[in-house]
């Protein structure tokens, strides 16, 4: 496994692989790797000739009062996880390598970046879109892997790749959950034992909504989900939305495939989760 720190080196190596006819898989991450990331790596190892994991805590996707400085950076553990899973290259650029002072270009998808999480994190998806486009160009990825926990992020990248004619295939991987049902996330590291325990109720509430999707109307479903979530101690809801799977527009009675997506605060930790519901 080779650790690469510069854009030019990764581009050189990736281009060589491409010329040899190798299929390149990219797993973009911000580190603090967990079983969710591991599932993306394993999928790439299965599909691709070469697997690249990028580890870059991207300041462009954090708001001014968010946790950029506090975000966990357990580099040694992350590299061990990559090595254990036979990753070929780990790309770990510095901030200046990815965003030198003269960086001026940003990628925006207004329809998808100002709804749901975007309402509460106005610059977040512009930062995600920009860094992912850069990573795709640097790695020459044939396939790029994203977890479905951040469903809005997945849809955003899928849309960019389609609209801007990237050759990369965007591949989604299911949410990986703890035994309790809690969606695994790097930010779970912030939760106390008690907060972790109560956070597991979120996925149970989503599952109950899934059960009701066929028989109850959407406003009932949303209202009961909000009411149940509000019973969790120390919770503050950012949003509960039921959107079309296809394009994140609000779902209505004719929607056959919807996503119930939530973002909540448990104490000082912001958690997101969702469930796909089909009729
Ligand atoms: O999902 C993440 O970890 C990040 O948003 C990503 C895709 C690596 C971009 O920084």
Short mmCIF file of C-alpha atoms and ligand atoms in Angstrom, two decimals:
data_model
loop_
_atom_site.label_atom_id
_atom_site.label_comp_id
_atom_site.label_asym_id
_atom_site.label_seq_id
_atom_site.Cartn_x
_atom_site.Cartn_y
_atom_site.Cartn_z
CA UNK A 1 0.00 0.00 0.00
CA UNK A 2 1.41 3.36 -1.03
CA UNK A 3 0.56 6.64 0.69
CA UNK A 4 0.47 9.55 -1.74
CA UNK A 5 0.51 13.17 -0.65
CA UNK A 6 0.54 15.18 -3.86
CA UNK A 7 -1.97 15.68 -6.65
CA UNK A 8 0.69 15.33 -9.35
CA UNK A 9 1.93 11.96 -8.02
CA UNK A 10 -1.55 10.46 -7.80
CA UNK A 11 -2.44 11.73 -11.28
CA UNK A 12 0.75 10.21 -12.69
CA UNK A 13 0.17 6.81 -11.06
CA UNK A 14 -3.56 6.71 -11.81
CA UNK A 15 -3.00 7.66 -15.44
CA UNK A 16 -0.51 4.80 -15.81
CA UNK A 17 -3.08 2.35 -14.44
CA UNK A 18 -5.70 3.74 -16.80
CA UNK A 19 -3.36 3.28 -19.79
CA UNK A 20 -2.75 -0.32 -18.69
CA UNK A 21 -6.51 -0.86 -18.87
CA UNK A 22 -6.99 -1.09 -15.10
CA UNK A 23 -10.35 -0.19 -13.62
CA UNK A 24 -9.79 2.37 -10.85
CA UNK A 25 -12.07 2.60 -7.81
CA UNK A 26 -12.12 5.64 -5.53
CA UNK A 27 -13.42 5.67 -1.97
CA UNK A 28 -13.50 9.34 -0.91
CA UNK A 29 -13.40 9.82 2.87
CA UNK A 30 -12.58 12.34 5.56
CA UNK A 31 -10.86 9.62 7.62
CA UNK A 32 -11.95 8.33 11.04
CA UNK A 33 -12.65 5.18 9.06
CA UNK A 34 -15.26 2.72 10.30
CA UNK A 35 -17.23 -0.31 9.09
CA UNK A 36 -19.26 1.91 6.76
CA UNK A 37 -16.08 2.99 4.93
CA UNK A 38 -14.83 -0.59 5.07
CA UNK A 39 -17.92 -1.75 3.18
CA UNK A 40 -17.13 0.79 0.42
CA UNK A 41 -13.51 -0.39 0.26
CA UNK A 42 -14.59 -4.04 0.05
CA UNK A 43 -16.99 -3.22 -2.78
CA UNK A 44 -14.21 -1.48 -4.70
CA UNK A 45 -11.81 -4.38 -4.03
CA UNK A 46 -14.41 -6.69 -5.54
CA UNK A 47 -15.18 -4.51 -8.60
CA UNK A 48 -11.92 -2.76 -9.44
CA UNK A 49 -8.32 -3.58 -10.33
CA UNK A 50 -7.02 -0.70 -8.23
CA UNK A 51 -8.54 0.79 -5.08
CA UNK A 52 -7.70 4.33 -3.98
CA UNK A 53 -8.91 5.67 -0.63
CA UNK A 54 -8.70 9.42 -0.17
CA UNK A 55 -8.46 10.83 3.35
CA UNK A 56 -8.96 14.58 3.47
CA UNK A 57 -10.88 16.57 6.07
CA UNK A 58 -12.31 19.12 3.68
CA UNK A 59 -12.65 22.58 5.25
CA UNK A 60 -14.83 23.74 2.34
CA UNK A 61 -17.72 21.60 3.59
CA UNK A 62 -17.68 22.87 7.18
CA UNK A 63 -19.55 26.03 8.21
CA UNK A 64 -17.83 28.68 10.36
CA UNK A 65 -19.24 27.31 13.64
CA UNK A 66 -18.93 23.62 12.78
CA UNK A 67 -16.49 20.94 13.92
CA UNK A 68 -13.67 21.25 11.32
CA UNK A 69 -10.89 21.64 13.91
CA UNK A 70 -12.41 19.07 16.26
CA UNK A 71 -13.13 16.47 13.51
CA UNK A 72 -11.34 13.20 14.45
CA UNK A 73 -8.07 12.49 12.59
CA UNK A 74 -6.86 9.04 13.78
CA UNK A 75 -4.34 8.67 10.93
CA UNK A 76 -2.45 5.59 12.19
CA UNK A 77 -5.67 3.64 12.75
CA UNK A 78 -7.03 4.73 9.36
CA UNK A 79 -3.90 3.52 7.57
CA UNK A 80 -4.10 0.20 9.44
CA UNK A 81 -7.69 -0.29 8.29
CA UNK A 82 -6.70 0.46 4.68
CA UNK A 83 -3.74 -1.92 4.86
CA UNK A 84 -5.86 -4.70 6.37
CA UNK A 85 -8.25 -4.35 3.44
CA UNK A 86 -5.47 -4.36 0.81
CA UNK A 87 -6.09 -0.83 -0.43
CA UNK A 88 -3.58 -0.03 -3.18
CA UNK A 89 -3.18 3.72 -2.64
CA UNK A 90 -4.15 6.10 0.13
CA UNK A 91 -4.30 9.72 -1.01
CA UNK A 92 -3.68 12.06 1.95
CA UNK A 93 -3.11 15.55 0.59
CA UNK A 94 -2.42 18.60 2.76
CA UNK A 95 -4.87 21.49 2.80
CA UNK A 96 -2.56 23.58 0.63
CA UNK A 97 -2.23 20.74 -1.89
CA UNK A 98 -6.03 20.51 -2.36
CA UNK A 99 -6.94 24.17 -1.88
CA UNK A 100 -3.96 26.43 -2.53
CA UNK A 101 -4.56 30.12 -1.79
CA UNK A 102 -5.30 30.87 -5.42
CA UNK A 103 -8.18 28.33 -5.61
CA UNK A 104 -11.19 30.14 -7.09
CA UNK A 105 -13.58 27.56 -8.55
CA UNK A 106 -16.58 25.98 -6.81
CA UNK A 107 -19.18 23.49 -8.04
CA UNK A 108 -22.81 24.21 -7.20
CA UNK A 109 -26.10 22.35 -7.73
CA UNK A 110 -28.61 24.90 -6.32
CA UNK A 111 -31.69 22.65 -6.59
CA UNK A 112 -30.07 19.95 -4.46
CA UNK A 113 -27.80 21.94 -2.16
CA UNK A 114 -30.33 24.31 -0.57
CA UNK A 115 -32.84 21.74 0.71
CA UNK A 116 -32.79 19.24 3.58
CA UNK A 117 -29.31 19.42 5.21
CA UNK A 118 -28.45 22.35 2.93
CA UNK A 119 -31.04 24.54 4.70
CA UNK A 120 -29.05 24.18 7.91
CA UNK A 121 -25.57 23.97 6.37
CA UNK A 122 -25.73 26.52 3.53
CA UNK A 123 -22.16 26.08 2.22
CA UNK A 124 -21.80 22.36 2.93
CA UNK A 125 -22.76 20.77 -0.38
CA UNK A 126 -20.85 23.33 -2.43
CA UNK A 127 -17.77 22.21 -0.49
CA UNK A 128 -18.60 18.52 -0.96
CA UNK A 129 -19.29 18.94 -4.69
CA UNK A 130 -16.06 20.85 -5.28
CA UNK A 131 -13.80 18.43 -3.44
CA UNK A 132 -15.41 15.34 -4.98
CA UNK A 133 -15.07 16.74 -8.51
CA UNK A 134 -11.40 17.45 -7.78
CA UNK A 135 -10.88 13.94 -6.40
CA UNK A 136 -12.52 12.34 -9.45
CA UNK A 137 -10.24 14.33 -11.75
CA UNK A 138 -7.13 13.58 -9.73
CA UNK A 139 -7.79 9.84 -9.42
CA UNK A 140 -9.24 9.12 -12.90
CA UNK A 141 -11.79 6.99 -11.03
CA UNK A 142 -13.89 4.63 -13.13
CA UNK A 143 -16.04 3.92 -10.08
CA UNK A 144 -16.58 6.07 -6.97
CA UNK A 145 -18.25 4.71 -3.85
CA UNK A 146 -20.55 6.56 -1.45
CA UNK A 147 -22.59 5.41 1.53
CA UNK A 148 -26.35 5.94 1.52
CA UNK A 149 -26.35 7.43 5.02
CA UNK A 150 -25.83 10.79 3.39
CA UNK A 151 -28.48 10.22 0.74
CA UNK A 152 -28.51 13.89 -0.29
CA UNK A 153 -24.75 13.78 -0.88
CA UNK A 154 -25.13 10.65 -2.99
CA UNK A 155 -27.84 12.30 -5.14
CA UNK A 156 -25.74 15.46 -5.50
CA UNK A 157 -22.70 13.55 -6.78
CA UNK A 158 -24.84 11.36 -9.03
CA UNK A 159 -26.34 14.53 -10.57
CA UNK A 160 -22.98 16.27 -11.06
CA UNK A 161 -21.48 13.22 -12.73
CA UNK A 162 -24.47 12.95 -15.08
CA UNK A 163 -24.79 16.68 -15.84
CA UNK A 164 -21.08 17.28 -16.41
CA UNK A 165 -20.53 14.05 -18.37
CA UNK A 166 -17.95 12.51 -16.07
CA UNK A 167 -17.05 8.97 -17.09
CA UNK A 168 -17.07 7.86 -13.46
CA UNK A 169 -19.82 5.51 -12.28
CA UNK A 170 -21.24 6.57 -8.90
CA UNK A 171 -21.93 3.51 -6.80
CA UNK A 172 -24.06 3.55 -3.67
CA UNK A 173 -23.57 1.26 -0.70
CA UNK A 174 -26.19 0.53 1.98
CA UNK A 175 -26.04 2.16 5.41
CA UNK A 176 -24.04 0.08 7.86
CA UNK A 177 -25.61 0.01 11.32
CA UNK A 178 -24.53 -0.99 14.79
CA UNK A 179 -26.41 -3.89 16.42
CA UNK A 180 -28.60 -1.27 18.14
CA UNK A 181 -29.64 0.09 14.71
CA UNK A 182 -27.61 3.31 15.03
CA UNK A 183 -26.19 4.29 11.64
CA UNK A 184 -22.40 4.11 11.86
CA UNK A 185 -20.75 7.52 11.46
CA UNK A 186 -17.41 9.11 12.29
CA UNK A 187 -19.34 11.64 14.38
CA UNK A 188 -20.65 8.84 16.65
CA UNK A 189 -17.24 9.20 18.34
CA UNK A 190 -18.57 12.42 19.89
CA UNK A 191 -21.49 10.63 21.60
CA UNK A 192 -21.37 9.65 25.27
CA UNK A 193 -22.51 6.11 26.15
CA UNK A 194 -25.89 7.43 27.21
CA UNK A 195 -26.25 9.56 24.07
CA UNK A 196 -25.35 6.55 21.92
CA UNK A 197 -28.02 4.49 23.60
CA UNK A 198 -30.75 7.06 23.03
CA UNK A 199 -29.57 7.73 19.44
CA UNK A 200 -30.39 4.14 18.53
CA UNK A 201 -34.08 5.06 18.85
CA UNK A 202 -33.83 7.12 15.64
CA UNK A 203 -33.51 4.07 13.37
CA UNK A 204 -36.35 2.30 15.21
CA UNK A 205 -38.64 5.28 14.54
CA UNK A 206 -37.66 5.25 10.85
CA UNK A 207 -38.44 1.54 10.66
CA UNK A 208 -41.89 2.13 12.12
CA UNK A 209 -42.54 4.75 9.44
CA UNK A 210 -41.50 2.27 6.77
CA UNK A 211 -44.12 -0.14 8.07
CA UNK A 212 -46.78 2.58 7.77
CA UNK A 213 -45.74 3.92 4.34
CA UNK A 214 -48.19 1.80 2.35
CA UNK A 215 -51.24 2.56 4.50
CA UNK A 216 -50.91 6.03 5.97
CA UNK A 217 -50.74 9.42 4.28
CA UNK A 218 -47.44 11.30 4.19
CA UNK A 219 -48.42 14.17 6.49
CA UNK A 220 -49.49 11.64 9.16
CA UNK A 221 -46.20 9.80 8.66
CA UNK A 222 -44.15 12.98 9.02
CA UNK A 223 -46.12 14.21 12.03
CA UNK A 224 -45.86 10.91 13.91
CA UNK A 225 -42.14 10.66 13.11
CA UNK A 226 -41.56 14.19 14.47
CA UNK A 227 -43.63 13.41 17.58
CA UNK A 228 -41.76 10.18 18.28
CA UNK A 229 -38.35 11.79 17.72
CA UNK A 230 -39.27 14.66 20.03
CA UNK A 231 -39.76 12.14 22.85
CA UNK A 232 -36.03 11.23 22.71
CA UNK A 233 -34.25 13.08 25.55
CA UNK A 234 -31.80 15.87 24.57
CA UNK A 235 -32.94 15.81 20.92
CA UNK A 236 -33.30 18.84 18.66
CA UNK A 237 -34.70 18.17 15.20
CA UNK A 238 -33.23 20.03 12.21
CA UNK A 239 -35.66 18.43 9.76
CA UNK A 240 -37.79 15.41 8.93
CA UNK A 241 -38.48 15.24 5.18
CA UNK A 242 -40.10 12.67 2.92
CA UNK A 243 -38.67 13.10 -0.58
CA UNK A 244 -38.73 11.34 -3.92
CA UNK A 245 -35.93 8.80 -4.24
CA UNK A 246 -35.28 9.98 -7.78
CA UNK A 247 -34.70 13.70 -7.36
CA UNK A 248 -35.23 14.75 -3.72
CA UNK A 249 -38.41 16.68 -4.58
CA UNK A 250 -41.12 16.44 -1.89
CA UNK A 251 -42.93 13.12 -2.08
CA UNK A 252 -46.71 13.07 -2.58
CA UNK A 253 -49.46 10.43 -2.54
CA UNK A 254 -48.40 9.11 -5.96
CA UNK A 255 -44.75 8.61 -4.96
CA UNK A 256 -43.85 4.94 -5.22
CA UNK A 257 -40.29 5.18 -3.92
CA UNK A 258 -39.54 7.73 -1.22
CA UNK A 259 -36.84 8.47 1.30
CA UNK A 260 -37.64 9.51 4.83
CA UNK A 261 -34.61 11.56 5.86
CA UNK A 262 -33.88 13.11 9.22
CA UNK A 263 -31.20 15.29 10.78
CA UNK A 264 -31.18 15.73 14.53
CA UNK A 265 -28.93 16.94 17.28
CA UNK A 266 -28.30 14.69 20.24
CA UNK A 267 -26.65 17.06 22.68
CA UNK A 268 -23.80 18.64 20.70
CA UNK A 269 -23.67 15.97 17.96
CA UNK A 270 -25.52 16.26 14.66
CA UNK A 271 -26.70 12.92 13.28
CA UNK A 272 -28.36 12.07 9.97
CA UNK A 273 -30.23 8.92 9.02
CA UNK A 274 -32.77 7.82 6.44
CA UNK A 275 -34.84 4.93 5.23
CA UNK A 276 -35.95 4.07 1.71
CA UNK A 277 -39.67 3.33 1.45
CA UNK A 278 -41.31 1.63 -1.51
CA UNK A 279 -44.98 0.92 -2.27
O1 LIG B 1 -18.87 11.70 2.98
C1 LIG B 1 -17.76 12.20 3.24
O2 LIG B 1 -16.99 11.67 4.03
C2 LIG B 1 -17.35 13.50 2.58
O3 LIG B 1 -18.44 14.35 2.41
C3 LIG B 1 -16.61 13.29 1.24
C4 LIG B 1 -17.49 12.63 0.20
C5 LIG B 1 -15.37 12.46 1.47
C6 LIG B 1 -16.16 14.63 0.67
O4 LIG B 1 -15.29 15.29 1.53
#
